[in-house]
XYZ file of C-alpha atoms in Angstrom:
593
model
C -0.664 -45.225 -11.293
C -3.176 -42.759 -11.079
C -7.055 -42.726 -11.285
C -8.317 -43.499 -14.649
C -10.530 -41.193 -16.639
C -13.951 -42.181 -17.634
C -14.665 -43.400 -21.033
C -16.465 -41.136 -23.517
C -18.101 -41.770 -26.579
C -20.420 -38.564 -28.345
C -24.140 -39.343 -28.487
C -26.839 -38.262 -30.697
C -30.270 -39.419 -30.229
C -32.680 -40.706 -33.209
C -35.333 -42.434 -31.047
C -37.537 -38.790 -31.864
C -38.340 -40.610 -34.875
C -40.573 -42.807 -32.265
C -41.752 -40.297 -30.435
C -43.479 -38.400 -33.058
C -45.705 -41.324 -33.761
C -46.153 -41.857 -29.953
C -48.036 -38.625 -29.212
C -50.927 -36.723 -30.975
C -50.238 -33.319 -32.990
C -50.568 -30.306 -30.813
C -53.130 -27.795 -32.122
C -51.928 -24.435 -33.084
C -55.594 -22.739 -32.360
C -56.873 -21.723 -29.305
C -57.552 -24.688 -26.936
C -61.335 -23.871 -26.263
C -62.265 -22.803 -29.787
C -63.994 -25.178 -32.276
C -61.458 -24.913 -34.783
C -58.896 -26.535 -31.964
C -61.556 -29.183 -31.433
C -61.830 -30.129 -35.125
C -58.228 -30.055 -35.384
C -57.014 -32.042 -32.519
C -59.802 -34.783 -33.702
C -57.982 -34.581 -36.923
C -54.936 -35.071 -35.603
C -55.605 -37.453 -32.767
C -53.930 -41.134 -33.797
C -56.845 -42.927 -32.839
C -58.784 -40.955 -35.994
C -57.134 -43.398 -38.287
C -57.485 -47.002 -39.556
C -55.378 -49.859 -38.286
C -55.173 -50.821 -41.912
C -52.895 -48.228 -42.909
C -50.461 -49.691 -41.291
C -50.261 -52.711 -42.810
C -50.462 -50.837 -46.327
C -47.629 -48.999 -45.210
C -45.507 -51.759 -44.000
C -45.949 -53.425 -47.061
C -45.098 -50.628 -49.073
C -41.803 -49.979 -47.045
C -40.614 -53.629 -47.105
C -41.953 -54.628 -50.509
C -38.518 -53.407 -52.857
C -36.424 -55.616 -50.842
C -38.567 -58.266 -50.154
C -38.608 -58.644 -54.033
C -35.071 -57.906 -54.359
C -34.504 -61.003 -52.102
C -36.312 -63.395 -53.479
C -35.071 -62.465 -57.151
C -31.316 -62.924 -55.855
C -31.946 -66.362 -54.521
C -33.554 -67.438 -57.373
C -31.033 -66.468 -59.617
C -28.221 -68.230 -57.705
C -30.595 -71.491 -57.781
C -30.401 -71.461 -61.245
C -34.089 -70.682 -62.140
C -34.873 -67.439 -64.539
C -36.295 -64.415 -63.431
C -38.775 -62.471 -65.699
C -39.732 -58.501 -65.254
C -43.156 -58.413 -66.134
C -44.372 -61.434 -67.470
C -44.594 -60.144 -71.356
C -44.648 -62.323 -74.116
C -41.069 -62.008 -75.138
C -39.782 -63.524 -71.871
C -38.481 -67.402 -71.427
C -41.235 -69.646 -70.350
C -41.321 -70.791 -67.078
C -39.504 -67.660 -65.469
C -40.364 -66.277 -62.235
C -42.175 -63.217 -62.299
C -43.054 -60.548 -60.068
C -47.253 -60.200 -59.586
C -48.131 -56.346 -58.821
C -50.889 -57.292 -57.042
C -52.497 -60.925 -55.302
C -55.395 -60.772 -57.348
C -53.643 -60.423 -60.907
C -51.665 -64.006 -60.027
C -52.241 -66.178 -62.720
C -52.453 -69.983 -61.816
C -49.816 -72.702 -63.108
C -47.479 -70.310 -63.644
C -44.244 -69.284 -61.532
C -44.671 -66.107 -59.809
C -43.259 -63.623 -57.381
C -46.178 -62.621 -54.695
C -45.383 -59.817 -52.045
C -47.871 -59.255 -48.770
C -48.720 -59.916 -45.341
C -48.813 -62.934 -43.331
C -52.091 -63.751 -42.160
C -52.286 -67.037 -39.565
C -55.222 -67.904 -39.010
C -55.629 -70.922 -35.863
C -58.857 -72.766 -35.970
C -59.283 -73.766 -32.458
C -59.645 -71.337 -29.745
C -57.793 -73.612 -26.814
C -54.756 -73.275 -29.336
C -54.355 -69.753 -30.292
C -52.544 -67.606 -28.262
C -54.531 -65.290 -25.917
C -54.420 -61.560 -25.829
C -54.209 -60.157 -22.410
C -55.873 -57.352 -21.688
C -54.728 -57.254 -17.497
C -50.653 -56.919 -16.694
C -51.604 -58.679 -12.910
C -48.358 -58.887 -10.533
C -46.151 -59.884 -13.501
C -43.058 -58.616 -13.152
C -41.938 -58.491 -16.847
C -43.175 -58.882 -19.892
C -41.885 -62.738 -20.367
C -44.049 -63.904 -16.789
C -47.250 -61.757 -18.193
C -47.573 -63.340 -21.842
C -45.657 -66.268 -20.450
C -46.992 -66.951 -16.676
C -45.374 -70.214 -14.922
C -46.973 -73.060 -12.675
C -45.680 -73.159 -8.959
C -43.514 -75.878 -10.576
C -42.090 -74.006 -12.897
C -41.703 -70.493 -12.640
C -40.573 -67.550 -15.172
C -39.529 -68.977 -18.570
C -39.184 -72.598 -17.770
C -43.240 -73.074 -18.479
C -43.439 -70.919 -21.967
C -44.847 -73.117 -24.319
C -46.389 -72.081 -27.911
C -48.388 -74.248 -30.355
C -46.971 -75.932 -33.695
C -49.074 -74.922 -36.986
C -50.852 -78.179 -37.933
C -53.235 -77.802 -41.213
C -54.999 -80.918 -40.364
C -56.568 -79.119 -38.001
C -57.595 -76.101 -39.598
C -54.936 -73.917 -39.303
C -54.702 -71.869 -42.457
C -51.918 -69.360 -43.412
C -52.535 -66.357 -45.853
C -50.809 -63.733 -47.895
C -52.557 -60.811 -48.414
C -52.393 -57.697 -49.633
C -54.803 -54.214 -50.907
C -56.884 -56.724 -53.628
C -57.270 -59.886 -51.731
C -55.205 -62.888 -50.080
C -54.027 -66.148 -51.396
C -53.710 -69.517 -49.061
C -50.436 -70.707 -48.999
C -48.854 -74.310 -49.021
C -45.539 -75.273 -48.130
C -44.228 -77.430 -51.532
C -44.527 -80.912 -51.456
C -42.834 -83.563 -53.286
C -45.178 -84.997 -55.424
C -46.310 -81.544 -56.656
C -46.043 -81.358 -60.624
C -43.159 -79.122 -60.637
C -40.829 -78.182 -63.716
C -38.043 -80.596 -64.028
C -35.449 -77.405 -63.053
C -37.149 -76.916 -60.134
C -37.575 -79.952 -58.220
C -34.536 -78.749 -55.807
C -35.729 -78.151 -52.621
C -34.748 -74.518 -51.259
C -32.998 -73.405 -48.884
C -35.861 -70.946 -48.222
C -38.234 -73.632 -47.877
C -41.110 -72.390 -45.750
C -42.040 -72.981 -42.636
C -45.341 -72.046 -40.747
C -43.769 -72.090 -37.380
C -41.314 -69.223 -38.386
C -43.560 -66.490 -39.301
C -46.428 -64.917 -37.554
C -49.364 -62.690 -38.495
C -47.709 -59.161 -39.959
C -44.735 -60.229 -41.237
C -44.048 -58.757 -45.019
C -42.668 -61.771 -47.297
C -42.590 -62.290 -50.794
C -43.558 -66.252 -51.510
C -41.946 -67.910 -55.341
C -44.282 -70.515 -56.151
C -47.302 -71.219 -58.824
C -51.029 -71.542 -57.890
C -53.520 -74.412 -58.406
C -55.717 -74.504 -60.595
C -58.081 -76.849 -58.721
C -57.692 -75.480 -55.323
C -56.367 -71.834 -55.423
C -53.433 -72.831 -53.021
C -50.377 -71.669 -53.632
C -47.660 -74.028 -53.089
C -45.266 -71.980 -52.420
C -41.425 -73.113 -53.275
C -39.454 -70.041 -51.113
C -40.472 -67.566 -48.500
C -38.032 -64.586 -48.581
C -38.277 -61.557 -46.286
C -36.691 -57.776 -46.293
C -33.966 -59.074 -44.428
C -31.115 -56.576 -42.413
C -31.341 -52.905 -43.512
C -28.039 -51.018 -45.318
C -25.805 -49.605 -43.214
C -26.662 -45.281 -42.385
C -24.383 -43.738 -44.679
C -24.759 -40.518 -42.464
C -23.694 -42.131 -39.693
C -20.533 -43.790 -41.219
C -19.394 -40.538 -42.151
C -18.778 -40.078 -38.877
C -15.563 -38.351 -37.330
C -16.358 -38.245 -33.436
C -13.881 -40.368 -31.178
C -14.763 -43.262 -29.108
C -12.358 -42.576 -25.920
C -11.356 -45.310 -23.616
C -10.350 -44.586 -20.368
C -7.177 -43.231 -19.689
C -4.438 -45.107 -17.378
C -1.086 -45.243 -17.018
C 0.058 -45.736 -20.677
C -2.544 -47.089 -21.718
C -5.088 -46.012 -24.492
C -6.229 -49.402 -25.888
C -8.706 -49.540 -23.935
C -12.122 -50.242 -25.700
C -15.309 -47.735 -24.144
C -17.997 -50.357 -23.471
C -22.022 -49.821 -23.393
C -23.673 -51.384 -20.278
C -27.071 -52.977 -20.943
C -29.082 -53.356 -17.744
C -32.550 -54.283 -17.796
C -35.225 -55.286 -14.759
C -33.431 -52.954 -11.553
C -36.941 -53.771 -9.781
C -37.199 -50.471 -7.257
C -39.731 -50.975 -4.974
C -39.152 -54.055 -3.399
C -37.059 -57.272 -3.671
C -36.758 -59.721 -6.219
C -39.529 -62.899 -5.625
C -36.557 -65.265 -5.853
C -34.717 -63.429 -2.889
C -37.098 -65.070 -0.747
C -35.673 -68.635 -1.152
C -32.016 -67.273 -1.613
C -31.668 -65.019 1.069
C -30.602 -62.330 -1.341
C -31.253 -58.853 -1.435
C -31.599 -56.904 -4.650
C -31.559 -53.651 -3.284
C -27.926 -54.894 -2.374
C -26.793 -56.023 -5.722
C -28.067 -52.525 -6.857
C -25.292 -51.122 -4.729
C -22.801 -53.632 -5.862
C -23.517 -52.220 -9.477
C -23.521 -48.868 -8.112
C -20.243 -49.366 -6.687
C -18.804 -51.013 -9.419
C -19.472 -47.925 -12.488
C -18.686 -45.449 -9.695
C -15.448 -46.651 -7.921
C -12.445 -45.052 -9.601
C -10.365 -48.214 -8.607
C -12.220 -50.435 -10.889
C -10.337 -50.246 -14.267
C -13.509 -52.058 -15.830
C -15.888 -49.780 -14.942
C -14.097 -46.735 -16.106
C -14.791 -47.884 -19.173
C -18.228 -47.925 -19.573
C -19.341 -44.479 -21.537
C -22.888 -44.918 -21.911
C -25.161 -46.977 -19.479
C -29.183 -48.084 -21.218
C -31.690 -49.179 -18.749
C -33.891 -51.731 -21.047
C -37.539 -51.620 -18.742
C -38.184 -52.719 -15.591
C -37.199 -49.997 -13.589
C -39.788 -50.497 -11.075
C -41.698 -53.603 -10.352
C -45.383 -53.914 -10.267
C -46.798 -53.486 -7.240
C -49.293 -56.692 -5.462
C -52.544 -56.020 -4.508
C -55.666 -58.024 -3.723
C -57.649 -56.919 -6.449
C -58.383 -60.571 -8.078
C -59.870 -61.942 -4.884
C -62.028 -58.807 -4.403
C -63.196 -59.564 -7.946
C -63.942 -63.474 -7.443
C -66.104 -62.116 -4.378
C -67.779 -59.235 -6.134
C -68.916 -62.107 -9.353
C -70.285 -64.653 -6.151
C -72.040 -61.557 -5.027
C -73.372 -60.377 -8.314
C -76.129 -63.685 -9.112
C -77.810 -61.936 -5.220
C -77.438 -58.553 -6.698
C -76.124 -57.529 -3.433
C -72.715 -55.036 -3.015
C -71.273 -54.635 -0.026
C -70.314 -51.471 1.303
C -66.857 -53.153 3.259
C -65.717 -55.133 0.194
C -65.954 -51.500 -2.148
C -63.851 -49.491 0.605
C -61.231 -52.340 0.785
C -61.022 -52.259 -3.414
C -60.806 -48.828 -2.918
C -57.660 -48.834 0.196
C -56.441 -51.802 -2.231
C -56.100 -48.830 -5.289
C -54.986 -46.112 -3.035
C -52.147 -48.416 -1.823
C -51.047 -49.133 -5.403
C -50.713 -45.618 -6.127
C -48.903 -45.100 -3.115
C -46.551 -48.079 -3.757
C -45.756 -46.710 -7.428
C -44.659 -43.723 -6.278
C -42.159 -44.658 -3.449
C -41.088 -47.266 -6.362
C -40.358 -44.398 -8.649
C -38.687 -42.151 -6.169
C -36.335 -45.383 -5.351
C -35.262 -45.152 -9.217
C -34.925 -41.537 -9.029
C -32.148 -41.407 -6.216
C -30.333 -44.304 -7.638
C -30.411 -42.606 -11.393
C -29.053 -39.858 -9.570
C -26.306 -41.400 -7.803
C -25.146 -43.026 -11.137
C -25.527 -39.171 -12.601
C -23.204 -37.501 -10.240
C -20.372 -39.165 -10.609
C -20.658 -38.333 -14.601
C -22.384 -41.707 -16.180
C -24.531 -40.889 -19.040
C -27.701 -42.484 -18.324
C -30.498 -43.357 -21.537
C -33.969 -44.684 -19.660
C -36.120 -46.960 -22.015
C -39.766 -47.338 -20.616
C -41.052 -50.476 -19.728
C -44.941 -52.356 -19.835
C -44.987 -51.492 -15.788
C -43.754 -47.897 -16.083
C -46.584 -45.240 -15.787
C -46.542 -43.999 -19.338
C -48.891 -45.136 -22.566
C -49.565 -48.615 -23.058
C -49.907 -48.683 -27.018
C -46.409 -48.866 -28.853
C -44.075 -46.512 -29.076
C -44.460 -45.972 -25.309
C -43.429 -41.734 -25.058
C -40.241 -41.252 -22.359
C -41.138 -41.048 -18.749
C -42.528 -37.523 -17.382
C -39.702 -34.810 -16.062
C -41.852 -35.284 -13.137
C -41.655 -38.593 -12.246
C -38.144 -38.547 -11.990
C -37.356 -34.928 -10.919
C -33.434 -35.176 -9.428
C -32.767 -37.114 -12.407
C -33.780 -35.020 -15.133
C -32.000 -32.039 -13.713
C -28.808 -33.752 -15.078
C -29.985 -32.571 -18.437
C -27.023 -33.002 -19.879
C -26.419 -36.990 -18.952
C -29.915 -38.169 -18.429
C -31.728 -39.170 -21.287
C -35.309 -40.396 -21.650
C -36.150 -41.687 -24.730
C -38.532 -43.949 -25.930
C -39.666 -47.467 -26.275
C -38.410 -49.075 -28.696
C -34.898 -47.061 -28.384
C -32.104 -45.369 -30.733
C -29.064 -43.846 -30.777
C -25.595 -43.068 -31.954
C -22.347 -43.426 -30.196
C -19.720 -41.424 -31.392
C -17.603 -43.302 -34.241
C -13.624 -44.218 -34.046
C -10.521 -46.061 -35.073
C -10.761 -49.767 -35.819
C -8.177 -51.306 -34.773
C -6.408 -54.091 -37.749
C -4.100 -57.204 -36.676
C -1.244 -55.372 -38.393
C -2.079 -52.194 -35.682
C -4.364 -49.226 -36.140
C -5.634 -48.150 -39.261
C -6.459 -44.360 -40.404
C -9.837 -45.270 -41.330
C -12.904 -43.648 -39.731
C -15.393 -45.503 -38.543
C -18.950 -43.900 -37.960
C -21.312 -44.270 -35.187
C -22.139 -47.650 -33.604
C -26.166 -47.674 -33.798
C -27.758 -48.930 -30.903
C -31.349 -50.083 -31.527
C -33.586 -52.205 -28.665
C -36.936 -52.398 -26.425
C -37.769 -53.774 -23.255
C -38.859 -56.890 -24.416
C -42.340 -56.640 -24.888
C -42.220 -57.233 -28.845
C -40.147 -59.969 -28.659
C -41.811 -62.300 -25.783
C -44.930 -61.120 -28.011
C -43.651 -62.833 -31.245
C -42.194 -65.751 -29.460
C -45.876 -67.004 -28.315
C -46.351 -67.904 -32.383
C -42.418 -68.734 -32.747
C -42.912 -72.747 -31.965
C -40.202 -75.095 -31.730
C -41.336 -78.982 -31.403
C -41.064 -80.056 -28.226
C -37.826 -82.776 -27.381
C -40.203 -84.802 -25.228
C -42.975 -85.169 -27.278
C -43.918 -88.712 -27.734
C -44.410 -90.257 -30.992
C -47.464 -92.237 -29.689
C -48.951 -90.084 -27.168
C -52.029 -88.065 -27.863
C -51.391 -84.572 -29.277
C -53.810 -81.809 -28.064
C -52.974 -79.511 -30.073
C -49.398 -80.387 -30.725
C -47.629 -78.437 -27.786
C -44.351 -77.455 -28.342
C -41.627 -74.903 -26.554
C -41.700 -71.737 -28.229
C -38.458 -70.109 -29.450
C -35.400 -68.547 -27.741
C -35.319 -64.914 -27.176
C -31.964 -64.762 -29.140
C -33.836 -66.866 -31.958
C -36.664 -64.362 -32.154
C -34.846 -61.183 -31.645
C -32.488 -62.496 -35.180
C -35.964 -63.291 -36.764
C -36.922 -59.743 -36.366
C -33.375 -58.470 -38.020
C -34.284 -60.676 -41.146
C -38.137 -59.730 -41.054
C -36.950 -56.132 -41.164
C -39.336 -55.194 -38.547
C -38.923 -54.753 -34.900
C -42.643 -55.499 -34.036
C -44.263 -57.925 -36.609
C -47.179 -58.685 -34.644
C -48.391 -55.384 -34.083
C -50.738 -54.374 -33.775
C -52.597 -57.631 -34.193
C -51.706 -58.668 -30.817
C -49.200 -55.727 -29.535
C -50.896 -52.589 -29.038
C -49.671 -49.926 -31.748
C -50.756 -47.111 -32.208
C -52.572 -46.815 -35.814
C -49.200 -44.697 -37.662
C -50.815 -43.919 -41.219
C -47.777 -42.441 -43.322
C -45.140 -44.954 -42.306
C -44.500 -47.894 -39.733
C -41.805 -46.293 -37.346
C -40.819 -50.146 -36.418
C -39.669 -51.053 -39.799
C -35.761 -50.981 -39.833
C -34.593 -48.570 -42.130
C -30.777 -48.682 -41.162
C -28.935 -51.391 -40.056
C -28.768 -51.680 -36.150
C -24.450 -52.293 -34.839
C -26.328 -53.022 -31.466
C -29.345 -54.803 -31.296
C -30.893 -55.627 -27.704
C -34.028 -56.710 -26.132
C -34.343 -56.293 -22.271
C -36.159 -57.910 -19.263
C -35.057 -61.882 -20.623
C -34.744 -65.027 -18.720
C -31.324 -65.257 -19.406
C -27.940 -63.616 -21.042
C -27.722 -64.358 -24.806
C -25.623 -63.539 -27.692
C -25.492 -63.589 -31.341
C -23.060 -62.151 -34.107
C -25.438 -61.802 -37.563
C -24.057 -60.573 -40.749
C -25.410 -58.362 -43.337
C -27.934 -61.260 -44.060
C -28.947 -61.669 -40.680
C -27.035 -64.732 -40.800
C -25.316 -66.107 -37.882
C -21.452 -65.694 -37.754
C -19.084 -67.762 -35.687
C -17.592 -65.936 -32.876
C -13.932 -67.167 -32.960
C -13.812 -66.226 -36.947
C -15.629 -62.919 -36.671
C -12.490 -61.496 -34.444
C -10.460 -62.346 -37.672
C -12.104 -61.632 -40.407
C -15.182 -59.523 -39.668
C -13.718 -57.190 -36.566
C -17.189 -56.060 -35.779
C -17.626 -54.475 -39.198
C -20.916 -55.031 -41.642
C -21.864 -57.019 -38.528
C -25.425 -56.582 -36.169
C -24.655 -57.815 -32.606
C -27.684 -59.343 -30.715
C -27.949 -58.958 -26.860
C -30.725 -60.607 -25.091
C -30.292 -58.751 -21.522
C -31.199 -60.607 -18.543
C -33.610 -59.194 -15.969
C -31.185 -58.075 -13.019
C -33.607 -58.418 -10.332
C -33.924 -62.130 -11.253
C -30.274 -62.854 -12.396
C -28.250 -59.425 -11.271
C -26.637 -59.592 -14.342
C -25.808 -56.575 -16.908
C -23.904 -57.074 -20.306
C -21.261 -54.868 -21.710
C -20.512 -54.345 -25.378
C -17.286 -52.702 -26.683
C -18.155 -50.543 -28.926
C -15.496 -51.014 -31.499
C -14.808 -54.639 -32.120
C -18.690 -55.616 -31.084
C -17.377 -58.168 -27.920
C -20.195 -58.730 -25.514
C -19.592 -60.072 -22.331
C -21.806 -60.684 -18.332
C -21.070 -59.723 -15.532
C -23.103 -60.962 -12.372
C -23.701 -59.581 -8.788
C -24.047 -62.467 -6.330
C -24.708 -61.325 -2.639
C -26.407 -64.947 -2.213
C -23.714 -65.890 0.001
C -22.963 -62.713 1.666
């Protein structure tokens, strides 16, 4: 038996789509002349409104927000109307162009942002403006107690009107408050059904696109709303399912059933060891070699598989200084008005050693990206919050020059954006009854490095188990929800980043949102997470049971959700065949080495 062949699968990039909203328009005049002034100011992002995005956002999501909601009302039974003329039924639904042409009593269809609005300060979630020593973007919006460290401590707040919190829908001509329906609301008789779309203030945050069924009160202005309905999953890229590239397994001895796998690795942490090694004894600069071992060893059947590997952030941890204590001293020292000269040079030795840290950190990455290169494993690099590029999403790939050996594999290495896209080639599905003839296009991979979705999870809440009944509430706290739980809330939003740029930092796109999902993702991940989760949604973004989908949905009209666990706190990695969907871990334990 000889040595098997690595898998292949064709890729084609489409995270420039990102990239172009990323970084400002180059000037095509002279760089010291005025007219290159006045144009790059023209040009520059920042010259815009943040408002534009939300206009645009709406107007992207709006058709199929409305499309929704007038599908589930017509399978609950209740009419539909198309403009609200005189020669349509009474009591149908119709759709209002704008918020402030709603009339009240009457059933209608409102489209627009979410606005959530939290009264009290000590409950709203607070924007950080520092990343600290955080390692990932989960332990910086998310930081733990000594007790409880990484994602064991997240907790969120539950929306509580009584008191004060207030949510909105808005749009261009104003906002309406909104009510979630209650029972003894004078309702038509036809009506009185709760639905299944009942909603829910702790599922939505500020920036998410809905359109809301419901009638408004006369005596209040409320809108009591009867079913929340959002752009849910995109269509499927008919471009891309035209496809007629191969996905190639690797080739053994007889043996060409073989699946190519993507491996998802997220959190390699170059620069120094994992905090946790400290109490375990482990090393994570040796489980990096395990892994390194394992994709390049040619006796390892399962890692001849893997065509493609993504790194999902967290290539290289931040580096610890002593910069907080030098500013606690420097405030004690401000009321005197007094600086000292030694505390300014140690800030100062405290900055130079960061930079110097960084850098060793990134040359770390840079020979182990290269040893994965050489022995021929395409490699796609996804910034992360700790990397040194822009803050404000999309973050623009990593400089040639940061990772020089790397990028000289130009045909392998590939450094695209955050949030990331592609296409692997397309293939063959395989049928119980053998293989049919039937093309299949490429398998879209879609994903970030987490930063969007620990963002959205600080106004996900989920009440808390231990919550006594007669304790008193501050607040109501409550656990917020589960990475896999917000990362499928996203996929029925529509929208990778809802909460941008209210509390992400976007930058202010005028034309069109680039995070609003305009084609239906086969691969959906979200790096740098506490732990390895799955999830197999449907065209609805509903969830579909694993042992049926192998049967009757064979990884076809079907999303698959990978939360991928930070390596240097779990040395795990996930791999996804890329024709029937299958996700499965695999860990790296050198804990009792």
């Amino acid at each position: 038996m000889g040595q098997p062949t690595r898998a292949y699968a064709p890729h084609t990039p489409s995270w420039q789509r990102f990239h172009e909203f990323a970084a400002p328009l180059a000037s095509s005049s002279g760089a010291g002349s005025a007219a290159a002034g006045a144009s790059s100011s023209i040009n520059h992002p920042y010259a815009r409104q943040y408002s534009h995005v939300y206009s645009a956002r709406l107007a992207a999501l709006r058709e199929r927000c409305v499309a929704n909601a007038q599908q589930s009302l017509k399978n609950d039974g209740i009419v539909v109307g198309k403009g609200g003329g005189e020669g349509e039924e009474e009591g149908a639904a119709h759709v209002a162009e704008k918020i402030i042409e709603v009339k009240e009593g009457v059933w209608s269809i409102l489209v627009g942002t979410i606005v959530k609005e939290v009264d009290d300060a000590k409950r709203r979630p607070v924007v950080e403006t520092k990343y600290g020593d955080a390692a990932d973007a989960q332990s910086f919006l998310f930081p733990g107690t000594q007790q409880k460290q990484h994602q064991e401590s997240l907790r969120s707040y539950l929306f509580d009107s009584e008191k004060g919190d207030v949510l909105h829908l808005e749009d261009e001509s104003g906002r309406v408050e909104l009510a979630p329906e209650d029972d003894a609301m004078d309702v038509d008789s036809d009506s009185t059904k709760r639905s299944n779309n009942a909603l829910d203030p702790n599922k939505v945050a500020t920036g998410v696109v809905a359109a809301v069924v419901g009638k408004i009160c006369a005596t209040k202005g409320i809108m009591h709303v009867h079913s929340i309905h959002f752009a849910g999953p995109p269509p499927e890229d008919a471009s891309s399912a035209s496809g007629v590239e191969q996905l190639r397994g690797p080739t053994t001895l007889n043996d060409d059933d073989e699946e190519p796998t993507l491996l998802l690795v997220s959190g390699l942490g170059c620069g120094s060891d994992s905090p946790h090694d400290a109490t375990t004894g482990a090393s994570l600069a040796l489980r990096r070699e395990m892994l390194l071992e394992y994709l390049t060893d040619p006796a390892m059947s399962n890692g001849a598989s893997v065509c493609r590997v993504i790194v999902a952030g967290g290539g290289v941890i931040p580096t610890t200084t002593s910069s907080n204590d030098d500013d606690e001293d420097n405030n004690n020292k401000e009321n005197s008005k007094k600086k000292s000269y030694n505390s300014i040079a140690m800030t100062q030795k405290s900055k130079n050693d960061s930079i110097t840290n960084t850098a060793c950190a990134l040359r770390e990455l840079d020979l182990y990206l290269t040893e994965l290169l050489s022995c021929g494993i395409p490699i796609d690099y996804v910034p992360g919050m700790h990397d040194p590029t822009n803050a404000n999403w999309p973050q623009r790939p990593m400089h040639s020059c940061l990772l020089p050996l790397s990028c000289a594999y130009v045909d392998l290495f590939g450094r695209g954006t955050n949030p990331y896209e592609g296409i692997l080639g397309g293939g063959r599905e395989k049928k119980s009854g053998g293989v049919s003839e039937k093309k299949s296009g490429g398998v879209r991979v879609l994903g970030s490095d987490g930063l969007n979705i620990a963002d959205l999870r600080r106004f996900l809440a989920v009440k808390s188990p231990k919550e006594d009944d007669g304790a008193e509430e501050d607040g109501k706290e409550a656990t917020a929800s589960s990475c896999i739980d917000a990362l499928n809330q996203t996929l029925k939003y529509g929208h990778m980043t809802p909460t941008g740029p209210d509390s992400l930092p976007t930058f202010p796109s005028s034309e069109s949102d680039p995070f609003v999902l305009k084609y239906r993702p086969s691969v959906y991940f979200v790096g740098n997470c506490d732990k390895f989760e799955t999830r197999l949604a449907d065209a609805d973004g509903q969830e579909i049971e694993e042992d049926a989908s192998v049967n009757k949905h064979d990884g076809q009209n079907a999303t698959r959700l990978v939360c991928i666990p930070s390596f240097a706190l779990t040395g795990e990695v996930v791999l996804v065949k890329l024709r029937s969907l299958k996700c499965e871990v695999i860990s790296f334990n050198d804990a009792c080495l």
